[in-house]
JSON list of C-alpha atoms in Angstrom, two decimals:
[
{"chain": "A", "resi": 919, "resn": "GLY", "atom": "CA", "xyz": [61.31, 8.02, 91.03]},
{"chain": "A", "resi": 920, "resn": "ALA", "atom": "CA", "xyz": [63.33, 10.60, 92.94]},
{"chain": "A", "resi": 921, "resn": "VAL", "atom": "CA", "xyz": [67.08, 10.80, 92.31]},
{"chain": "A", "resi": 922, "resn": "VAL", "atom": "CA", "xyz": [69.81, 10.56, 94.94]},
{"chain": "A", "resi": 923, "resn": "SER", "atom": "CA", "xyz": [73.43, 10.86, 93.91]},
{"chain": "A", "resi": 924, "resn": "GLN", "atom": "CA", "xyz": [76.63, 9.97, 95.73]},
{"chain": "A", "resi": 925, "resn": "HIS", "atom": "CA", "xyz": [80.16, 11.06, 95.14]},
{"chain": "A", "resi": 926, "resn": "PRO", "atom": "CA", "xyz": [82.66, 9.54, 94.75]},
{"chain": "A", "resi": 927, "resn": "SER", "atom": "CA", "xyz": [81.42, 6.21, 93.54]},
{"chain": "A", "resi": 928, "resn": "TRP", "atom": "CA", "xyz": [84.64, 4.57, 94.75]},
{"chain": "A", "resi": 929, "resn": "VAL", "atom": "CA", "xyz": [87.65, 5.63, 96.66]},
{"chain": "A", "resi": 930, "resn": "ILE", "atom": "CA", "xyz": [90.97, 4.02, 97.68]},
{"chain": "A", "resi": 931, "resn": "CYS", "atom": "CA", "xyz": [92.89, 5.65, 100.52]},
{"chain": "A", "resi": 932, "resn": "LYS", "atom": "CA", "xyz": [95.77, 4.96, 102.83]},
{"chain": "A", "resi": 933, "resn": "SER", "atom": "CA", "xyz": [95.21, 3.96, 106.39]},
{"chain": "A", "resi": 934, "resn": "GLY", "atom": "CA", "xyz": [95.01, 6.96, 108.68]},
{"chain": "A", "resi": 935, "resn": "THR", "atom": "CA", "xyz": [93.57, 9.38, 106.15]},
{"chain": "A", "resi": 936, "resn": "SER", "atom": "CA", "xyz": [90.07, 10.79, 106.17]},
{"chain": "A", "resi": 937, "resn": "VAL", "atom": "CA", "xyz": [87.51, 10.29, 103.44]},
{"chain": "A", "resi": 938, "resn": "LYS", "atom": "CA", "xyz": [84.42, 12.40, 102.69]},
{"chain": "A", "resi": 939, "resn": "ILE", "atom": "CA", "xyz": [81.41, 11.00, 100.86]},
{"chain": "A", "resi": 940, "resn": "GLU", "atom": "CA", "xyz": [78.71, 13.31, 99.56]},
{"chain": "A", "resi": 941, "resn": "CYS", "atom": "CA", "xyz": [75.06, 12.48, 99.15]},
{"chain": "A", "resi": 942, "resn": "ARG", "atom": "CA", "xyz": [72.73, 14.78, 97.22]},
{"chain": "A", "resi": 943, "resn": "SER", "atom": "CA", "xyz": [69.05, 14.74, 96.55]},
{"chain": "A", "resi": 944, "resn": "LEU", "atom": "CA", "xyz": [68.80, 16.03, 93.00]},
{"chain": "A", "resi": 945, "resn": "ASP", "atom": "CA", "xyz": [65.07, 16.66, 92.49]},
{"chain": "A", "resi": 946, "resn": "PHE", "atom": "CA", "xyz": [63.64, 16.97, 95.97]},
{"chain": "A", "resi": 947, "resn": "GLN", "atom": "CA", "xyz": [64.40, 18.38, 99.37]},
{"chain": "A", "resi": 948, "resn": "ALA", "atom": "CA", "xyz": [65.60, 15.67, 101.73]},
{"chain": "A", "resi": 949, "resn": "THR", "atom": "CA", "xyz": [64.59, 16.59, 105.25]},
{"chain": "A", "resi": 950, "resn": "THR", "atom": "CA", "xyz": [65.88, 13.23, 106.47]},
{"chain": "A", "resi": 951, "resn": "MET", "atom": "CA", "xyz": [68.89, 11.36, 105.21]},
{"chain": "A", "resi": 952, "resn": "PHE", "atom": "CA", "xyz": [70.10, 7.94, 106.25]},
{"chain": "A", "resi": 953, "resn": "TRP", "atom": "CA", "xyz": [73.58, 6.43, 105.98]},
{"chain": "A", "resi": 954, "resn": "TYR", "atom": "CA", "xyz": [74.02, 2.71, 105.60]},
{"chain": "A", "resi": 955, "resn": "ARG", "atom": "CA", "xyz": [76.92, 0.33, 105.42]},
{"chain": "A", "resi": 956, "resn": "GLN", "atom": "CA", "xyz": [76.80, -2.94, 103.55]},
{"chain": "A", "resi": 957, "resn": "PHE", "atom": "CA", "xyz": [79.15, -5.90, 103.74]},
{"chain": "A", "resi": 958, "resn": "PRO", "atom": "CA", "xyz": [79.31, -8.45, 100.90]},
{"chain": "A", "resi": 959, "resn": "LYS", "atom": "CA", "xyz": [76.25, -10.62, 100.66]},
{"chain": "A", "resi": 960, "resn": "GLN", "atom": "CA", "xyz": [74.57, -8.93, 103.60]},
{"chain": "A", "resi": 961, "resn": "SER", "atom": "CA", "xyz": [71.70, -6.60, 104.08]},
{"chain": "A", "resi": 962, "resn": "LEU", "atom": "CA", "xyz": [72.02, -2.87, 104.67]},
{"chain": "A", "resi": 963, "resn": "MET", "atom": "CA", "xyz": [73.11, -1.82, 108.14]},
{"chain": "A", "resi": 964, "resn": "LEU", "atom": "CA", "xyz": [71.86, 1.54, 109.29]},
{"chain": "A", "resi": 965, "resn": "MET", "atom": "CA", "xyz": [74.62, 3.73, 110.63]},
{"chain": "A", "resi": 966, "resn": "ALA", "atom": "CA", "xyz": [72.90, 6.99, 111.38]},
{"chain": "A", "resi": 967, "resn": "THR", "atom": "CA", "xyz": [69.88, 9.19, 110.67]},
{"chain": "A", "resi": 968, "resn": "SER", "atom": "CA", "xyz": [70.32, 12.88, 110.02]},
{"chain": "A", "resi": 969, "resn": "ASN", "atom": "CA", "xyz": [67.92, 15.77, 109.74]},
{"chain": "A", "resi": 970, "resn": "GLU", "atom": "CA", "xyz": [68.76, 19.04, 108.02]},
{"chain": "A", "resi": 971, "resn": "GLY", "atom": "CA", "xyz": [70.30, 21.44, 110.46]},
{"chain": "A", "resi": 972, "resn": "SER", "atom": "CA", "xyz": [70.53, 19.15, 113.43]},
{"chain": "A", "resi": 973, "resn": "LYS", "atom": "CA", "xyz": [72.96, 16.52, 114.77]},
{"chain": "A", "resi": 974, "resn": "ALA", "atom": "CA", "xyz": [72.77, 13.04, 113.47]},
{"chain": "A", "resi": 975, "resn": "THR", "atom": "CA", "xyz": [71.37, 10.17, 115.50]},
{"chain": "A", "resi": 976, "resn": "TYR", "atom": "CA", "xyz": [73.77, 7.25, 115.45]},
{"chain": "A", "resi": 977, "resn": "GLU", "atom": "CA", "xyz": [72.88, 3.58, 115.81]},
{"chain": "A", "resi": 978, "resn": "GLN", "atom": "CA", "xyz": [74.28, 1.62, 118.67]},
{"chain": "A", "resi": 979, "resn": "GLY", "atom": "CA", "xyz": [77.85, 0.56, 118.01]},
{"chain": "A", "resi": 980, "resn": "VAL", "atom": "CA", "xyz": [78.56, 3.24, 115.45]},
{"chain": "A", "resi": 981, "resn": "GLU", "atom": "CA", "xyz": [81.28, 5.63, 116.56]},
{"chain": "A", "resi": 982, "resn": "LYS", "atom": "CA", "xyz": [80.08, 9.20, 115.99]},
{"chain": "A", "resi": 983, "resn": "ASP", "atom": "CA", "xyz": [83.63, 10.60, 116.22]},
{"chain": "A", "resi": 984, "resn": "LYS", "atom": "CA", "xyz": [84.79, 8.24, 113.54]},
{"chain": "A", "resi": 985, "resn": "PHE", "atom": "CA", "xyz": [81.86, 8.63, 111.15]},
{"chain": "A", "resi": 986, "resn": "LEU", "atom": "CA", "xyz": [81.11, 12.34, 111.02]},
{"chain": "A", "resi": 987, "resn": "ILE", "atom": "CA", "xyz": [77.81, 13.23, 109.45]},
{"chain": "A", "resi": 988, "resn": "ASN", "atom": "CA", "xyz": [76.81, 16.70, 108.33]},
{"chain": "A", "resi": 989, "resn": "HIS", "atom": "CA", "xyz": [73.40, 17.54, 106.90]},
{"chain": "A", "resi": 990, "resn": "ALA", "atom": "CA", "xyz": [73.94, 21.20, 106.23]},
{"chain": "A", "resi": 991, "resn": "SER", "atom": "CA", "xyz": [71.28, 21.73, 103.59]},
{"chain": "A", "resi": 992, "resn": "LEU", "atom": "CA", "xyz": [68.08, 20.16, 102.35]},
{"chain": "A", "resi": 993, "resn": "THR", "atom": "CA", "xyz": [69.92, 18.61, 99.40]},
{"chain": "A", "resi": 994, "resn": "LEU", "atom": "CA", "xyz": [73.28, 17.59, 100.81]},
{"chain": "A", "resi": 995, "resn": "SER", "atom": "CA", "xyz": [74.56, 15.27, 103.52]},
{"chain": "A", "resi": 996, "resn": "THR", "atom": "CA", "xyz": [78.16, 14.24, 103.94]},
{"chain": "A", "resi": 997, "resn": "LEU", "atom": "CA", "xyz": [79.76, 11.28, 105.71]},
{"chain": "A", "resi": 998, "resn": "THR", "atom": "CA", "xyz": [83.38, 11.64, 106.70]},
{"chain": "A", "resi": 999, "resn": "VAL", "atom": "CA", "xyz": [85.27, 8.55, 107.71]},
{"chain": "A", "resi": 1000, "resn": "THR", "atom": "CA", "xyz": [88.04, 9.88, 109.91]},
{"chain": "A", "resi": 1001, "resn": "SER", "atom": "CA", "xyz": [91.40, 8.14, 110.37]},
{"chain": "A", "resi": 1002, "resn": "ALA", "atom": "CA", "xyz": [90.23, 5.31, 108.13]},
{"chain": "A", "resi": 1003, "resn": "HIS", "atom": "CA", "xyz": [91.52, 1.81, 108.73]},
{"chain": "A", "resi": 1004, "resn": "PRO", "atom": "CA", "xyz": [91.24, -1.36, 106.59]},
{"chain": "A", "resi": 1005, "resn": "GLU", "atom": "CA", "xyz": [88.28, -2.55, 108.62]},
{"chain": "A", "resi": 1006, "resn": "ASP", "atom": "CA", "xyz": [86.36, 0.53, 107.43]},
{"chain": "A", "resi": 1007, "resn": "SER", "atom": "CA", "xyz": [86.51, -0.79, 103.91]},
{"chain": "A", "resi": 1008, "resn": "SER", "atom": "CA", "xyz": [82.91, -1.29, 102.87]},
{"chain": "A", "resi": 1009, "resn": "PHE", "atom": "CA", "xyz": [80.09, -0.14, 100.63]},
{"chain": "A", "resi": 1010, "resn": "TYR", "atom": "CA", "xyz": [78.44, 2.98, 101.95]},
{"chain": "A", "resi": 1011, "resn": "ILE", "atom": "CA", "xyz": [74.97, 3.96, 100.77]},
{"chain": "A", "resi": 1012, "resn": "CYS", "atom": "CA", "xyz": [72.93, 7.04, 101.59]},
{"chain": "A", "resi": 1013, "resn": "SER", "atom": "CA", "xyz": [69.18, 7.33, 101.41]},
{"chain": "A", "resi": 1014, "resn": "ALA", "atom": "CA", "xyz": [66.72, 10.17, 101.62]},
{"chain": "A", "resi": 1015, "resn": "ARG", "atom": "CA", "xyz": [63.14, 11.08, 102.38]},
{"chain": "A", "resi": 1016, "resn": "GLY", "atom": "CA", "xyz": [61.45, 14.43, 102.07]},
{"chain": "A", "resi": 1017, "resn": "PRO", "atom": "CA", "xyz": [58.40, 16.56, 101.42]},
{"chain": "A", "resi": 1018, "resn": "GLY", "atom": "CA", "xyz": [57.31, 16.52, 97.86]},
{"chain": "A", "resi": 1019, "resn": "LEU", "atom": "CA", "xyz": [57.59, 12.80, 97.97]},
{"chain": "A", "resi": 1020, "resn": "THR", "atom": "CA", "xyz": [55.37, 10.41, 99.79]},
{"chain": "A", "resi": 1021, "resn": "LEU", "atom": "CA", "xyz": [56.94, 10.76, 103.19]},
{"chain": "A", "resi": 1022, "resn": "GLU", "atom": "CA", "xyz": [57.00, 7.06, 103.82]},
{"chain": "A", "resi": 1023, "resn": "THR", "atom": "CA", "xyz": [58.97, 6.39, 100.65]},
{"chain": "A", "resi": 1024, "resn": "GLN", "atom": "CA", "xyz": [62.77, 6.33, 100.68]},
{"chain": "A", "resi": 1025, "resn": "TYR", "atom": "CA", "xyz": [65.20, 6.52, 97.80]},
{"chain": "A", "resi": 1026, "resn": "PHE", "atom": "CA", "xyz": [68.78, 5.32, 97.76]},
{"chain": "A", "resi": 1027, "resn": "GLY", "atom": "CA", "xyz": [71.99, 6.62, 96.23]},
{"chain": "A", "resi": 1028, "resn": "PRO", "atom": "CA", "xyz": [74.18, 4.39, 94.02]},
{"chain": "A", "resi": 1029, "resn": "GLY", "atom": "CA", "xyz": [76.65, 3.75, 96.84]},
{"chain": "A", "resi": 1030, "resn": "THR", "atom": "CA", "xyz": [80.33, 4.50, 97.45]},
{"chain": "A", "resi": 1031, "resn": "ARG", "atom": "CA", "xyz": [82.83, 1.70, 97.69]},
{"chain": "A", "resi": 1032, "resn": "LEU", "atom": "CA", "xyz": [85.67, 2.52, 100.10]},
{"chain": "A", "resi": 1033, "resn": "LEU", "atom": "CA", "xyz": [88.91, 0.54, 100.17]},
{"chain": "A", "resi": 1034, "resn": "VAL", "atom": "CA", "xyz": [91.40, 1.44, 102.89]},
{"chain": "A", "resi": 1035, "resn": "LEU", "atom": "CA", "xyz": [94.91, 0.10, 102.29]},
{"chain": "B", "resi": 2, "resn": "GLY", "atom": "CA", "xyz": [68.59, -4.21, 115.27]},
{"chain": "B", "resi": 3, "resn": "GLN", "atom": "CA", "xyz": [65.14, -5.35, 114.31]},
{"chain": "B", "resi": 4, "resn": "GLN", "atom": "CA", "xyz": [64.91, -7.33, 111.07]},
{"chain": "B", "resi": 5, "resn": "LEU", "atom": "CA", "xyz": [62.24, -8.79, 108.94]},
{"chain": "B", "resi": 6, "resn": "ASN", "atom": "CA", "xyz": [62.10, -12.50, 108.08]},
{"chain": "B", "resi": 7, "resn": "GLN", "atom": "CA", "xyz": [62.54, -12.67, 104.31]},
{"chain": "B", "resi": 8, "resn": "SER", "atom": "CA", "xyz": [62.35, -15.87, 102.39]},
{"chain": "B", "resi": 9, "resn": "PRO", "atom": "CA", "xyz": [63.66, -17.59, 100.49]},
{"chain": "B", "resi": 10, "resn": "GLN", "atom": "CA", "xyz": [67.25, -16.54, 100.96]},
{"chain": "B", "resi": 11, "resn": "SER", "atom": "CA", "xyz": [68.10, -17.50, 97.40]},
{"chain": "B", "resi": 12, "resn": "MET", "atom": "CA", "xyz": [66.39, -18.86, 94.33]},
{"chain": "B", "resi": 13, "resn": "PHE", "atom": "CA", "xyz": [67.58, -20.44, 91.08]},
{"chain": "B", "resi": 14, "resn": "ILE", "atom": "CA", "xyz": [64.88, -20.42, 88.43]},
{"chain": "B", "resi": 15, "resn": "GLN", "atom": "CA", "xyz": [64.54, -20.95, 84.69]},
{"chain": "B", "resi": 16, "resn": "GLU", "atom": "CA", "xyz": [63.90, -18.01, 82.47]},
{"chain": "B", "resi": 17, "resn": "GLY", "atom": "CA", "xyz": [60.16, -17.59, 81.98]},
{"chain": "B", "resi": 18, "resn": "GLU", "atom": "CA", "xyz": [59.21, -18.96, 85.39]},
{"chain": "B", "resi": 19, "resn": "ASP", "atom": "CA", "xyz": [57.29, -17.00, 87.97]},
{"chain": "B", "resi": 20, "resn": "VAL", "atom": "CA", "xyz": [58.90, -16.07, 91.26]},
{"chain": "B", "resi": 21, "resn": "SER", "atom": "CA", "xyz": [57.47, -15.43, 94.70]},
{"chain": "B", "resi": 22, "resn": "MET", "atom": "CA", "xyz": [59.15, -14.13, 97.81]},
{"chain": "B", "resi": 23, "resn": "ASN", "atom": "CA", "xyz": [57.81, -12.85, 101.07]},
{"chain": "B", "resi": 24, "resn": "CYS", "atom": "CA", "xyz": [58.57, -11.04, 104.31]},
{"chain": "B", "resi": 25, "resn": "THR", "atom": "CA", "xyz": [57.03, -11.46, 107.71]},
{"chain": "B", "resi": 26, "resn": "SER", "atom": "CA", "xyz": [57.37, -9.47, 110.90]},
{"chain": "B", "resi": 27, "resn": "SER", "atom": "CA", "xyz": [56.37, -9.76, 114.49]},
{"chain": "B", "resi": 28, "resn": "SER", "atom": "CA", "xyz": [55.52, -6.04, 114.44]},
{"chain": "B", "resi": 29, "resn": "ILE", "atom": "CA", "xyz": [52.97, -4.21, 112.34]},
{"chain": "B", "resi": 30, "resn": "PHE", "atom": "CA", "xyz": [54.02, -1.72, 109.71]},
{"chain": "B", "resi": 31, "resn": "ASN", "atom": "CA", "xyz": [52.09, 0.96, 107.91]},
{"chain": "B", "resi": 32, "resn": "THR", "atom": "CA", "xyz": [54.35, 0.91, 104.85]},
{"chain": "B", "resi": 33, "resn": "TRP", "atom": "CA", "xyz": [56.06, -1.90, 102.93]},
{"chain": "B", "resi": 34, "resn": "LEU", "atom": "CA", "xyz": [58.68, -1.20, 100.32]},
{"chain": "B", "resi": 35, "resn": "TRP", "atom": "CA", "xyz": [60.35, -3.60, 97.91]},
{"chain": "B", "resi": 36, "resn": "TYR", "atom": "CA", "xyz": [63.77, -2.84, 96.47]},
{"chain": "B", "resi": 37, "resn": "LYS", "atom": "CA", "xyz": [66.11, -4.52, 94.00]},
{"chain": "B", "resi": 38, "resn": "GLN", "atom": "CA", "xyz": [69.89, -4.21, 94.29]},
{"chain": "B", "resi": 39, "resn": "ASP", "atom": "CA", "xyz": [72.26, -5.01, 91.46]},
{"chain": "B", "resi": 40, "resn": "PRO", "atom": "CA", "xyz": [75.91, -5.76, 92.29]},
{"chain": "B", "resi": 41, "resn": "GLY", "atom": "CA", "xyz": [77.85, -2.59, 93.20]},
{"chain": "B", "resi": 42, "resn": "GLU", "atom": "CA", "xyz": [74.72, -0.45, 93.10]},
{"chain": "B", "resi": 43, "resn": "GLY", "atom": "CA", "xyz": [72.36, 1.05, 95.62]},
{"chain": "B", "resi": 44, "resn": "PRO", "atom": "CA", "xyz": [68.84, -0.40, 96.05]},
{"chain": "B", "resi": 45, "resn": "VAL", "atom": "CA", "xyz": [66.24, 0.74, 93.59]},
{"chain": "B", "resi": 46, "resn": "LEU", "atom": "CA", "xyz": [62.64, 1.09, 94.71]},
{"chain": "B", "resi": 47, "resn": "LEU", "atom": "CA", "xyz": [60.31, -1.27, 92.89]},
{"chain": "B", "resi": 48, "resn": "ILE", "atom": "CA", "xyz": [57.00, -1.04, 94.65]},
{"chain": "B", "resi": 49, "resn": "ALA", "atom": "CA", "xyz": [55.66, 0.92, 97.65]},
{"chain": "B", "resi": 50, "resn": "LEU", "atom": "CA", "xyz": [52.57, -0.22, 99.61]},
{"chain": "B", "resi": 51, "resn": "TYR", "atom": "CA", "xyz": [50.75, 1.98, 102.04]},
{"chain": "B", "resi": 52, "resn": "LYS", "atom": "CA", "xyz": [47.51, 0.24, 102.95]},
{"chain": "B", "resi": 53, "resn": "ALA", "atom": "CA", "xyz": [46.74, -3.13, 104.47]},
{"chain": "B", "resi": 54, "resn": "GLY", "atom": "CA", "xyz": [45.41, -5.41, 101.72]},
{"chain": "B", "resi": 55, "resn": "GLU", "atom": "CA", "xyz": [46.77, -3.21, 98.94]},
{"chain": "B", "resi": 56, "resn": "LEU", "atom": "CA", "xyz": [47.83, -5.05, 95.81]},
{"chain": "B", "resi": 57, "resn": "THR", "atom": "CA", "xyz": [50.08, -3.06, 93.48]},
{"chain": "B", "resi": 58, "resn": "SER", "atom": "CA", "xyz": [51.75, -3.92, 90.17]},
{"chain": "B", "resi": 59, "resn": "ASN", "atom": "CA", "xyz": [54.73, -2.53, 88.33]},
{"chain": "B", "resi": 60, "resn": "GLY", "atom": "CA", "xyz": [55.05, -4.25, 85.03]},
{"chain": "B", "resi": 61, "resn": "ARG", "atom": "CA", "xyz": [55.76, -7.90, 85.69]},
{"chain": "B", "resi": 62, "resn": "LEU", "atom": "CA", "xyz": [56.05, -7.24, 89.42]},
{"chain": "B", "resi": 63, "resn": "THR", "atom": "CA", "xyz": [53.16, -7.50, 91.84]},
{"chain": "B", "resi": 64, "resn": "ALA", "atom": "CA", "xyz": [53.32, -6.89, 95.58]},
{"chain": "B", "resi": 65, "resn": "GLN", "atom": "CA", "xyz": [50.73, -7.08, 98.33]},
{"chain": "B", "resi": 66, "resn": "PHE", "atom": "CA", "xyz": [50.52, -5.58, 101.79]},
{"chain": "B", "resi": 67, "resn": "GLY", "atom": "CA", "xyz": [49.18, -8.25, 104.10]},
{"chain": "B", "resi": 68, "resn": "ILE", "atom": "CA", "xyz": [45.91, -7.75, 105.89]},
{"chain": "B", "resi": 69, "resn": "THR", "atom": "CA", "xyz": [47.52, -8.28, 109.28]},
{"chain": "B", "resi": 70, "resn": "ARG", "atom": "CA", "xyz": [50.09, -5.57, 108.40]},
{"chain": "B", "resi": 71, "resn": "LYS", "atom": "CA", "xyz": [52.79, -8.01, 109.39]},
{"chain": "B", "resi": 72, "resn": "ASP", "atom": "CA", "xyz": [53.64, -9.43, 106.00]},
{"chain": "B", "resi": 73, "resn": "SER", "atom": "CA", "xyz": [54.10, -8.70, 102.33]},
{"chain": "B", "resi": 74, "resn": "PHE", "atom": "CA", "xyz": [54.92, -10.67, 99.23]},
{"chain": "B", "resi": 75, "resn": "LEU", "atom": "CA", "xyz": [56.49, -9.86, 95.88]},
{"chain": "B", "resi": 76, "resn": "ASN", "atom": "CA", "xyz": [55.77, -11.82, 92.75]},
{"chain": "B", "resi": 77, "resn": "ILE", "atom": "CA", "xyz": [57.72, -11.61, 89.50]},
{"chain": "B", "resi": 78, "resn": "SER", "atom": "CA", "xyz": [56.02, -13.16, 86.47]},
{"chain": "B", "resi": 79, "resn": "ALA", "atom": "CA", "xyz": [57.79, -14.55, 83.39]},
{"chain": "B", "resi": 80, "resn": "SER", "atom": "CA", "xyz": [61.28, -13.94, 84.73]},
{"chain": "B", "resi": 81, "resn": "ILE", "atom": "CA", "xyz": [64.01, -12.69, 82.41]},
{"chain": "B", "resi": 82, "resn": "PRO", "atom": "CA", "xyz": [67.81, -12.63, 82.85]},
{"chain": "B", "resi": 83, "resn": "SER", "atom": "CA", "xyz": [67.87, -9.01, 83.97]},
{"chain": "B", "resi": 84, "resn": "ASP", "atom": "CA", "xyz": [65.73, -9.90, 86.95]},
{"chain": "B", "resi": 85, "resn": "VAL", "atom": "CA", "xyz": [68.91, -11.28, 88.52]},
{"chain": "B", "resi": 86, "resn": "GLY", "atom": "CA", "xyz": [69.81, -9.44, 91.68]},
{"chain": "B", "resi": 87, "resn": "ILE", "atom": "CA", "xyz": [69.01, -9.15, 95.37]},
{"chain": "B", "resi": 88, "resn": "TYR", "atom": "CA", "xyz": [65.50, -8.23, 96.37]},
{"chain": "B", "resi": 89, "resn": "PHE", "atom": "CA", "xyz": [64.95, -6.55, 99.77]},
{"chain": "B", "resi": 90, "resn": "CYS", "atom": "CA", "xyz": [61.76, -5.95, 101.55]},
{"chain": "B", "resi": 91, "resn": "ALA", "atom": "CA", "xyz": [61.56, -3.06, 103.98]},
{"chain": "B", "resi": 92, "resn": "GLY", "atom": "CA", "xyz": [58.95, -2.17, 106.53]},
{"chain": "B", "resi": 93, "resn": "LEU", "atom": "CA", "xyz": [58.24, 1.18, 108.10]},
{"chain": "B", "resi": 94, "resn": "PHE", "atom": "CA", "xyz": [56.03, 2.22, 111.01]},
{"chain": "B", "resi": 95, "resn": "PHE", "atom": "CA", "xyz": [56.22, 5.88, 110.11]},
{"chain": "B", "resi": 96, "resn": "SER", "atom": "CA", "xyz": [56.67, 8.30, 112.91]},
{"chain": "B", "resi": 97, "resn": "GLY", "atom": "CA", "xyz": [58.87, 11.22, 111.94]},
{"chain": "B", "resi": 98, "resn": "ASN", "atom": "CA", "xyz": [62.35, 9.93, 111.21]},
{"chain": "B", "resi": 99, "resn": "THR", "atom": "CA", "xyz": [61.97, 6.25, 111.97]},
{"chain": "B", "resi": 100, "resn": "PRO", "atom": "CA", "xyz": [64.28, 4.23, 109.77]},
{"chain": "B", "resi": 101, "resn": "LEU", "atom": "CA", "xyz": [63.28, 1.39, 107.50]},
{"chain": "B", "resi": 102, "resn": "VAL", "atom": "CA", "xyz": [63.59, -2.15, 108.82]},
{"chain": "B", "resi": 103, "resn": "PHE", "atom": "CA", "xyz": [65.08, -4.39, 106.18]},
{"chain": "B", "resi": 104, "resn": "GLY", "atom": "CA", "xyz": [64.86, -8.05, 105.39]},
{"chain": "B", "resi": 105, "resn": "LYS", "atom": "CA", "xyz": [68.09, -9.95, 104.69]},
{"chain": "B", "resi": 106, "resn": "GLY", "atom": "CA", "xyz": [67.31, -10.16, 101.00]},
{"chain": "B", "resi": 107, "resn": "THR", "atom": "CA", "xyz": [66.43, -12.79, 98.44]},
{"chain": "B", "resi": 108, "resn": "ARG", "atom": "CA", "xyz": [69.18, -13.50, 95.89]},
{"chain": "B", "resi": 109, "resn": "LEU", "atom": "CA", "xyz": [67.58, -14.36, 92.56]},
{"chain": "B", "resi": 110, "resn": "SER", "atom": "CA", "xyz": [69.46, -16.19, 89.82]},
{"chain": "B", "resi": 111, "resn": "VAL", "atom": "CA", "xyz": [67.80, -16.73, 86.43]},
{"chain": "B", "resi": 112, "resn": "ILE", "atom": "CA", "xyz": [69.04, -19.52, 84.18]},
{"chain": "B", "resi": 113, "resn": "ALA", "atom": "CA", "xyz": [68.55, -18.79, 80.51]}
]
């Protein structure tokens, strides 16, 4: 299957700092990327959908000024958690679709575990 | 948001047994995807289904896209310890950038 990478795989930061998570599609062009958040023993919760070169569409209840998403190229999307607080601690997973793949198929990155102290 | 009804929520089975789990929806989908997630990892795509009635296998895994387009099942035959994990179904009514709709997952435990 197609490969999606995330960096870093885990990060610990102090409250009030900002954290950037990168998501890359390694062997295909991702026209659409999705960012999810997952709490322990729960399903994935969609945060936002982003298309290359345009503003992300955020799900209801997700603060766009807090979770900044940039999809600047067909292989890279970034999620920046601004002024992180302990309640932002979670497992963040990106996912991607694109031409060259069956469009209805979606591949996930390995996730980034964020711990805010 | 919208969710699929996935059952069972959890299963404890003996190694070698067959496993079956399913997802149902009140809405129709034109794609069903099944993923497995190991602890601390992202979901890995197991099987993708694109046509109503389609039956697809991937090794010991078999999944079917229901005729009504509102359900799908996943079977695992002759389970082994590495089958342990959380299995998610996901449905998609594809229209541009529509996101997947996920089930809540089935947590599978295999007793050796």
